[in-house]
Amino acid sequence: MGFFTRDIKTMDDLFVHMLRDIYYAENQIVKALPSMVSKATDPQLKSGFETHLKETKNQIVRLEQVFKLHGVDISGVTCPAIDGILKEADEVAGEVDDKAVLDAALIAAAQAVEHYEITRYGTLVAWAKQLGRNDCASLLQQNLDEEKATDSKLNTMAESRLNRRAA
Ligand SMILES: [Fe+2]
Ligand SMILES: [Fe+2]
């Protein structure tokens, strides 16, 4: 389903649609992360992905709470953007033989995912507040904070060690 479907009439509809988009995305990420864990060589990177897999499962629980608070069905809507990001990550990883270069590629792919999530949660928090749903906003803010922290950890790993090791 495209982003602008005819059933989106109000700001509230738009909010629920984007909630379903990120719900789908998080569920795809949960499916993709185990393969990133198994492909990563650096122990810190591997455990970073494992930690984020646990966080992601918890983020899904928070999203389900947001659906309930807002009084709508828990459901996802296909998000072609995350499908594309994850597909590209898989393809790039499949083409890299050198373990150190593969780690650098995995970090870049993971950061693309985090940045996608950050833009979605940033919007969702702003819209939830605008709609007077501070209860939803605070749950979405917790997810946003975790994505930002993950992105920053990945950045530090890449810039302090792993890019150099790969070069
Ligand atoms: Fe997430
Ligand atoms: Fe994430």
PDB file of C-alpha atoms and ligand atoms in Angstrom:
ATOM      1  CA  MET A   1       0.000   0.000   0.000  1.00  0.00           C
ATOM      2  CA  GLY A   2       1.313   3.456  -0.868  1.00  0.00           C
ATOM      3  CA  PHE A   3       1.911   6.154   1.669  1.00  0.00           C
ATOM      4  CA  PHE A   4      -0.933   8.402   0.549  1.00  0.00           C
ATOM      5  CA  THR A   5      -3.976   6.210   0.385  1.00  0.00           C
ATOM      6  CA  ARG A   6      -7.501   7.556   0.181  1.00  0.00           C
ATOM      7  CA  ASP A   7      -8.386   6.268   3.633  1.00  0.00           C
ATOM      8  CA  ILE A   8      -6.061   8.877   5.157  1.00  0.00           C
ATOM      9  CA  LYS A   9      -8.244  11.936   5.692  1.00  0.00           C
ATOM     10  CA  THR A  10      -7.190  13.452   8.970  1.00  0.00           C
ATOM     11  CA  MET A  11      -4.017  14.085  10.917  1.00  0.00           C
ATOM     12  CA  ASP A  12      -5.140  11.295  13.208  1.00  0.00           C
ATOM     13  CA  ASP A  13      -5.389   8.871  10.248  1.00  0.00           C
ATOM     14  CA  LEU A  14      -1.930   9.942   9.163  1.00  0.00           C
ATOM     15  CA  PHE A  15      -0.547   9.314  12.658  1.00  0.00           C
ATOM     16  CA  VAL A  16      -2.070   5.813  12.767  1.00  0.00           C
ATOM     17  CA  HIS A  17      -0.767   5.060   9.274  1.00  0.00           C
ATOM     18  CA  MET A  18       2.764   6.011  10.245  1.00  0.00           C
ATOM     19  CA  LEU A  19       2.444   4.002  13.449  1.00  0.00           C
ATOM     20  CA  ARG A  20       1.583   0.969  11.300  1.00  0.00           C
ATOM     21  CA  ASP A  21       4.494   1.722   8.985  1.00  0.00           C
ATOM     22  CA  ILE A  22       7.028   1.706  11.832  1.00  0.00           C
ATOM     23  CA  TYR A  23       5.345  -1.331  13.408  1.00  0.00           C
ATOM     24  CA  TYR A  24       5.893  -3.243  10.169  1.00  0.00           C
ATOM     25  CA  ALA A  25       9.462  -1.886   9.963  1.00  0.00           C
ATOM     26  CA  GLU A  26      10.351  -2.972  13.513  1.00  0.00           C
ATOM     27  CA  ASN A  27       9.030  -6.460  12.835  1.00  0.00           C
ATOM     28  CA  GLN A  28      11.163  -6.702   9.678  1.00  0.00           C
ATOM     29  CA  ILE A  29      14.186  -5.476  11.654  1.00  0.00           C
ATOM     30  CA  VAL A  30      13.644  -8.211  14.271  1.00  0.00           C
ATOM     31  CA  LYS A  31      13.792 -10.747  11.429  1.00  0.00           C
ATOM     32  CA  ALA A  32      16.916  -9.186   9.880  1.00  0.00           C
ATOM     33  CA  LEU A  33      19.052  -8.616  12.990  1.00  0.00           C
ATOM     34  CA  PRO A  34      19.929 -12.270  13.745  1.00  0.00           C
ATOM     35  CA  SER A  35      21.689 -12.559  10.403  1.00  0.00           C
ATOM     36  CA  MET A  36      23.634  -9.364  11.141  1.00  0.00           C
ATOM     37  CA  VAL A  37      24.619 -10.835  14.529  1.00  0.00           C
ATOM     38  CA  SER A  38      25.905 -13.977  12.851  1.00  0.00           C
ATOM     39  CA  LYS A  39      27.770 -12.105  10.087  1.00  0.00           C
ATOM     40  CA  ALA A  40      29.539  -9.632  12.417  1.00  0.00           C
ATOM     41  CA  THR A  41      33.089 -10.626  13.389  1.00  0.00           C
ATOM     42  CA  ASP A  42      34.053  -7.985  15.922  1.00  0.00           C
ATOM     43  CA  PRO A  43      32.773  -9.118  19.360  1.00  0.00           C
ATOM     44  CA  GLN A  44      31.669  -5.613  20.365  1.00  0.00           C
ATOM     45  CA  LEU A  45      29.724  -5.203  17.134  1.00  0.00           C
ATOM     46  CA  LYS A  46      28.168  -8.645  17.516  1.00  0.00           C
ATOM     47  CA  SER A  47      27.036  -7.912  21.067  1.00  0.00           C
ATOM     48  CA  GLY A  48      25.848  -4.457  19.997  1.00  0.00           C
ATOM     49  CA  PHE A  49      23.532  -6.075  17.444  1.00  0.00           C
ATOM     50  CA  GLU A  50      22.355  -8.611  20.045  1.00  0.00           C
ATOM     51  CA  THR A  51      21.532  -5.824  22.483  1.00  0.00           C
ATOM     52  CA  HIS A  52      19.632  -3.929  19.826  1.00  0.00           C
ATOM     53  CA  LEU A  53      17.676  -7.045  18.905  1.00  0.00           C
ATOM     54  CA  LYS A  54      16.437  -7.232  22.521  1.00  0.00           C
ATOM     55  CA  GLU A  55      15.677  -3.498  22.494  1.00  0.00           C
ATOM     56  CA  THR A  56      13.810  -3.835  19.208  1.00  0.00           C
ATOM     57  CA  LYS A  57      11.554  -6.551  20.636  1.00  0.00           C
ATOM     58  CA  ASN A  58      10.763  -4.221  23.511  1.00  0.00           C
ATOM     59  CA  GLN A  59      10.132  -1.353  21.098  1.00  0.00           C
ATOM     60  CA  ILE A  60       7.490  -3.507  19.426  1.00  0.00           C
ATOM     61  CA  VAL A  61       5.815  -3.988  22.833  1.00  0.00           C
ATOM     62  CA  ARG A  62       5.828  -0.193  23.333  1.00  0.00           C
ATOM     63  CA  LEU A  63       4.261   0.305  19.905  1.00  0.00           C
ATOM     64  CA  GLU A  64       1.544  -2.182  20.825  1.00  0.00           C
ATOM     65  CA  GLN A  65       0.886  -0.095  23.952  1.00  0.00           C
ATOM     66  CA  VAL A  66       0.587   3.016  21.767  1.00  0.00           C
ATOM     67  CA  PHE A  67      -1.981   1.264  19.529  1.00  0.00           C
ATOM     68  CA  LYS A  68      -3.972   0.289  22.636  1.00  0.00           C
ATOM     69  CA  LEU A  69      -3.778   3.769  24.206  1.00  0.00           C
ATOM     70  CA  HIS A  70      -4.941   5.289  20.956  1.00  0.00           C
ATOM     71  CA  GLY A  71      -7.747   2.763  20.621  1.00  0.00           C
ATOM     72  CA  VAL A  72      -6.854   1.291  17.246  1.00  0.00           C
ATOM     73  CA  ASP A  73      -6.076  -2.230  16.002  1.00  0.00           C
ATOM     74  CA  ILE A  74      -2.520  -3.439  16.263  1.00  0.00           C
ATOM     75  CA  SER A  75      -1.451  -3.940  12.675  1.00  0.00           C
ATOM     76  CA  GLY A  76       1.350  -3.171  10.264  1.00  0.00           C
ATOM     77  CA  VAL A  77       1.314  -1.710   6.794  1.00  0.00           C
ATOM     78  CA  THR A  78       3.993  -2.658   4.274  1.00  0.00           C
ATOM     79  CA  CYS A  79       6.836  -0.160   4.342  1.00  0.00           C
ATOM     80  CA  PRO A  80       8.777  -0.341   1.048  1.00  0.00           C
ATOM     81  CA  ALA A  81      11.470   1.958   2.460  1.00  0.00           C
ATOM     82  CA  ILE A  82      12.611  -0.433   5.189  1.00  0.00           C
ATOM     83  CA  ASP A  83      12.277  -3.407   2.840  1.00  0.00           C
ATOM     84  CA  GLY A  84      14.663  -1.632   0.447  1.00  0.00           C
ATOM     85  CA  ILE A  85      17.164  -0.695   3.159  1.00  0.00           C
ATOM     86  CA  LEU A  86      17.234  -4.270   4.513  1.00  0.00           C
ATOM     87  CA  LYS A  87      17.470  -5.807   1.040  1.00  0.00           C
ATOM     88  CA  GLU A  88      20.394  -3.569   0.163  1.00  0.00           C
ATOM     89  CA  ALA A  89      22.115  -4.449   3.455  1.00  0.00           C
ATOM     90  CA  ASP A  90      21.765  -8.125   2.661  1.00  0.00           C
ATOM     91  CA  GLU A  91      23.083  -7.720  -0.878  1.00  0.00           C
ATOM     92  CA  VAL A  92      26.097  -5.641   0.132  1.00  0.00           C
ATOM     93  CA  ALA A  93      26.987  -8.051   2.953  1.00  0.00           C
ATOM     94  CA  GLY A  94      26.776 -10.952   0.504  1.00  0.00           C
ATOM     95  CA  GLU A  95      29.375  -9.335  -1.741  1.00  0.00           C
ATOM     96  CA  VAL A  96      32.050  -8.698   0.899  1.00  0.00           C
ATOM     97  CA  ASP A  97      34.563 -11.468   1.686  1.00  0.00           C
ATOM     98  CA  ASP A  98      37.067  -9.740   3.953  1.00  0.00           C
ATOM     99  CA  LYS A  99      35.802  -9.972   7.573  1.00  0.00           C
ATOM    100  CA  ALA A 100      36.972  -6.504   8.601  1.00  0.00           C
ATOM    101  CA  VAL A 101      35.462  -4.894   5.500  1.00  0.00           C
ATOM    102  CA  LEU A 102      32.264  -6.840   6.148  1.00  0.00           C
ATOM    103  CA  ASP A 103      32.034  -5.353   9.663  1.00  0.00           C
ATOM    104  CA  ALA A 104      32.387  -1.842   8.209  1.00  0.00           C
ATOM    105  CA  ALA A 105      29.649  -2.652   5.674  1.00  0.00           C
ATOM    106  CA  LEU A 106      27.361  -4.023   8.409  1.00  0.00           C
ATOM    107  CA  ILE A 107      27.779  -0.857  10.480  1.00  0.00           C
ATOM    108  CA  ALA A 108      26.922   1.321   7.488  1.00  0.00           C
ATOM    109  CA  ALA A 109      23.844  -0.795   6.780  1.00  0.00           C
ATOM    110  CA  ALA A 110      22.746  -0.722  10.420  1.00  0.00           C
ATOM    111  CA  GLN A 111      23.145   3.045  10.558  1.00  0.00           C
ATOM    112  CA  ALA A 112      20.901   3.407   7.504  1.00  0.00           C
ATOM    113  CA  VAL A 113      18.249   1.445   9.428  1.00  0.00           C
ATOM    114  CA  GLU A 114      18.692   3.571  12.563  1.00  0.00           C
ATOM    115  CA  HIS A 115      18.443   6.799  10.589  1.00  0.00           C
ATOM    116  CA  TYR A 116      15.223   5.620   8.980  1.00  0.00           C
ATOM    117  CA  GLU A 117      13.809   4.809  12.421  1.00  0.00           C
ATOM    118  CA  ILE A 118      14.972   8.134  13.841  1.00  0.00           C
ATOM    119  CA  THR A 119      13.146  10.109  11.153  1.00  0.00           C
ATOM    120  CA  ARG A 120       9.955   8.084  11.672  1.00  0.00           C
ATOM    121  CA  TYR A 121       9.961   8.303  15.471  1.00  0.00           C
ATOM    122  CA  GLY A 122      10.867  12.003  15.364  1.00  0.00           C
ATOM    123  CA  THR A 123       7.755  12.656  13.280  1.00  0.00           C
ATOM    124  CA  LEU A 124       5.567  10.340  15.356  1.00  0.00           C
ATOM    125  CA  VAL A 125       6.543  12.064  18.618  1.00  0.00           C
ATOM    126  CA  ALA A 126       5.777  15.493  17.135  1.00  0.00           C
ATOM    127  CA  TRP A 127       2.426  14.334  15.727  1.00  0.00           C
ATOM    128  CA  ALA A 128       1.413  12.548  18.938  1.00  0.00           C
ATOM    129  CA  LYS A 129       2.019  15.756  20.904  1.00  0.00           C
ATOM    130  CA  GLN A 130       0.110  17.794  18.323  1.00  0.00           C
ATOM    131  CA  LEU A 131      -2.822  15.395  18.653  1.00  0.00           C
ATOM    132  CA  GLY A 132      -2.785  15.789  22.434  1.00  0.00           C
ATOM    133  CA  ARG A 133      -1.459  12.251  22.990  1.00  0.00           C
ATOM    134  CA  ASN A 134       1.385  12.915  25.382  1.00  0.00           C
ATOM    135  CA  ASP A 135       0.968   9.373  26.709  1.00  0.00           C
ATOM    136  CA  CYS A 136       1.743   7.982  23.245  1.00  0.00           C
ATOM    137  CA  ALA A 137       4.464  10.577  22.682  1.00  0.00           C
ATOM    138  CA  SER A 138       6.405   9.513  25.755  1.00  0.00           C
ATOM    139  CA  LEU A 139       6.443   5.831  24.681  1.00  0.00           C
ATOM    140  CA  LEU A 140       7.507   6.802  21.159  1.00  0.00           C
ATOM    141  CA  GLN A 141      10.176   9.076  22.631  1.00  0.00           C
ATOM    142  CA  GLN A 142      11.674   6.072  24.471  1.00  0.00           C
ATOM    143  CA  ASN A 143      12.010   4.238  21.152  1.00  0.00           C
ATOM    144  CA  LEU A 144      13.503   7.340  19.539  1.00  0.00           C
ATOM    145  CA  ASP A 145      16.063   7.652  22.334  1.00  0.00           C
ATOM    146  CA  GLU A 146      17.124   4.003  21.890  1.00  0.00           C
ATOM    147  CA  GLU A 147      17.550   4.423  18.136  1.00  0.00           C
ATOM    148  CA  LYS A 148      19.663   7.540  18.645  1.00  0.00           C
ATOM    149  CA  ALA A 149      21.811   5.816  21.273  1.00  0.00           C
ATOM    150  CA  THR A 150      22.307   2.822  18.964  1.00  0.00           C
ATOM    151  CA  ASP A 151      23.280   5.058  16.070  1.00  0.00           C
ATOM    152  CA  SER A 152      25.774   6.874  18.228  1.00  0.00           C
ATOM    153  CA  LYS A 153      27.332   3.613  19.536  1.00  0.00           C
ATOM    154  CA  LEU A 154      27.711   2.356  15.963  1.00  0.00           C
ATOM    155  CA  ASN A 155      29.307   5.640  14.965  1.00  0.00           C
ATOM    156  CA  THR A 156      31.828   5.415  17.770  1.00  0.00           C
ATOM    157  CA  MET A 157      32.703   1.792  16.932  1.00  0.00           C
ATOM    158  CA  ALA A 158      33.208   2.662  13.257  1.00  0.00           C
ATOM    159  CA  GLU A 159      35.217   5.801  13.770  1.00  0.00           C
ATOM    160  CA  SER A 160      37.347   4.678  16.688  1.00  0.00           C
ATOM    161  CA  ARG A 161      38.311   1.196  15.437  1.00  0.00           C
ATOM    162  CA  LEU A 162      36.433  -0.714  12.793  1.00  0.00           C
ATOM    163  CA  ASN A 163      36.845   1.564   9.756  1.00  0.00           C
ATOM    164  CA  ARG A 164      40.586   1.689  10.390  1.00  0.00           C
ATOM    165  CA  ARG A 165      40.743  -2.100  10.727  1.00  0.00           C
ATOM    166  CA  ALA A 166      38.927  -2.437   7.400  1.00  0.00           C
ATOM    167  CA  ALA A 167      41.061   0.084   5.503  1.00  0.00           C
TER     168      ALA A 167
HETATM  169 FE    FE B   1      13.674   0.120  16.303  1.00  0.00          FE
HETATM  170 FE    FE B   2      16.905   0.510  15.689  1.00  0.00          FE
END
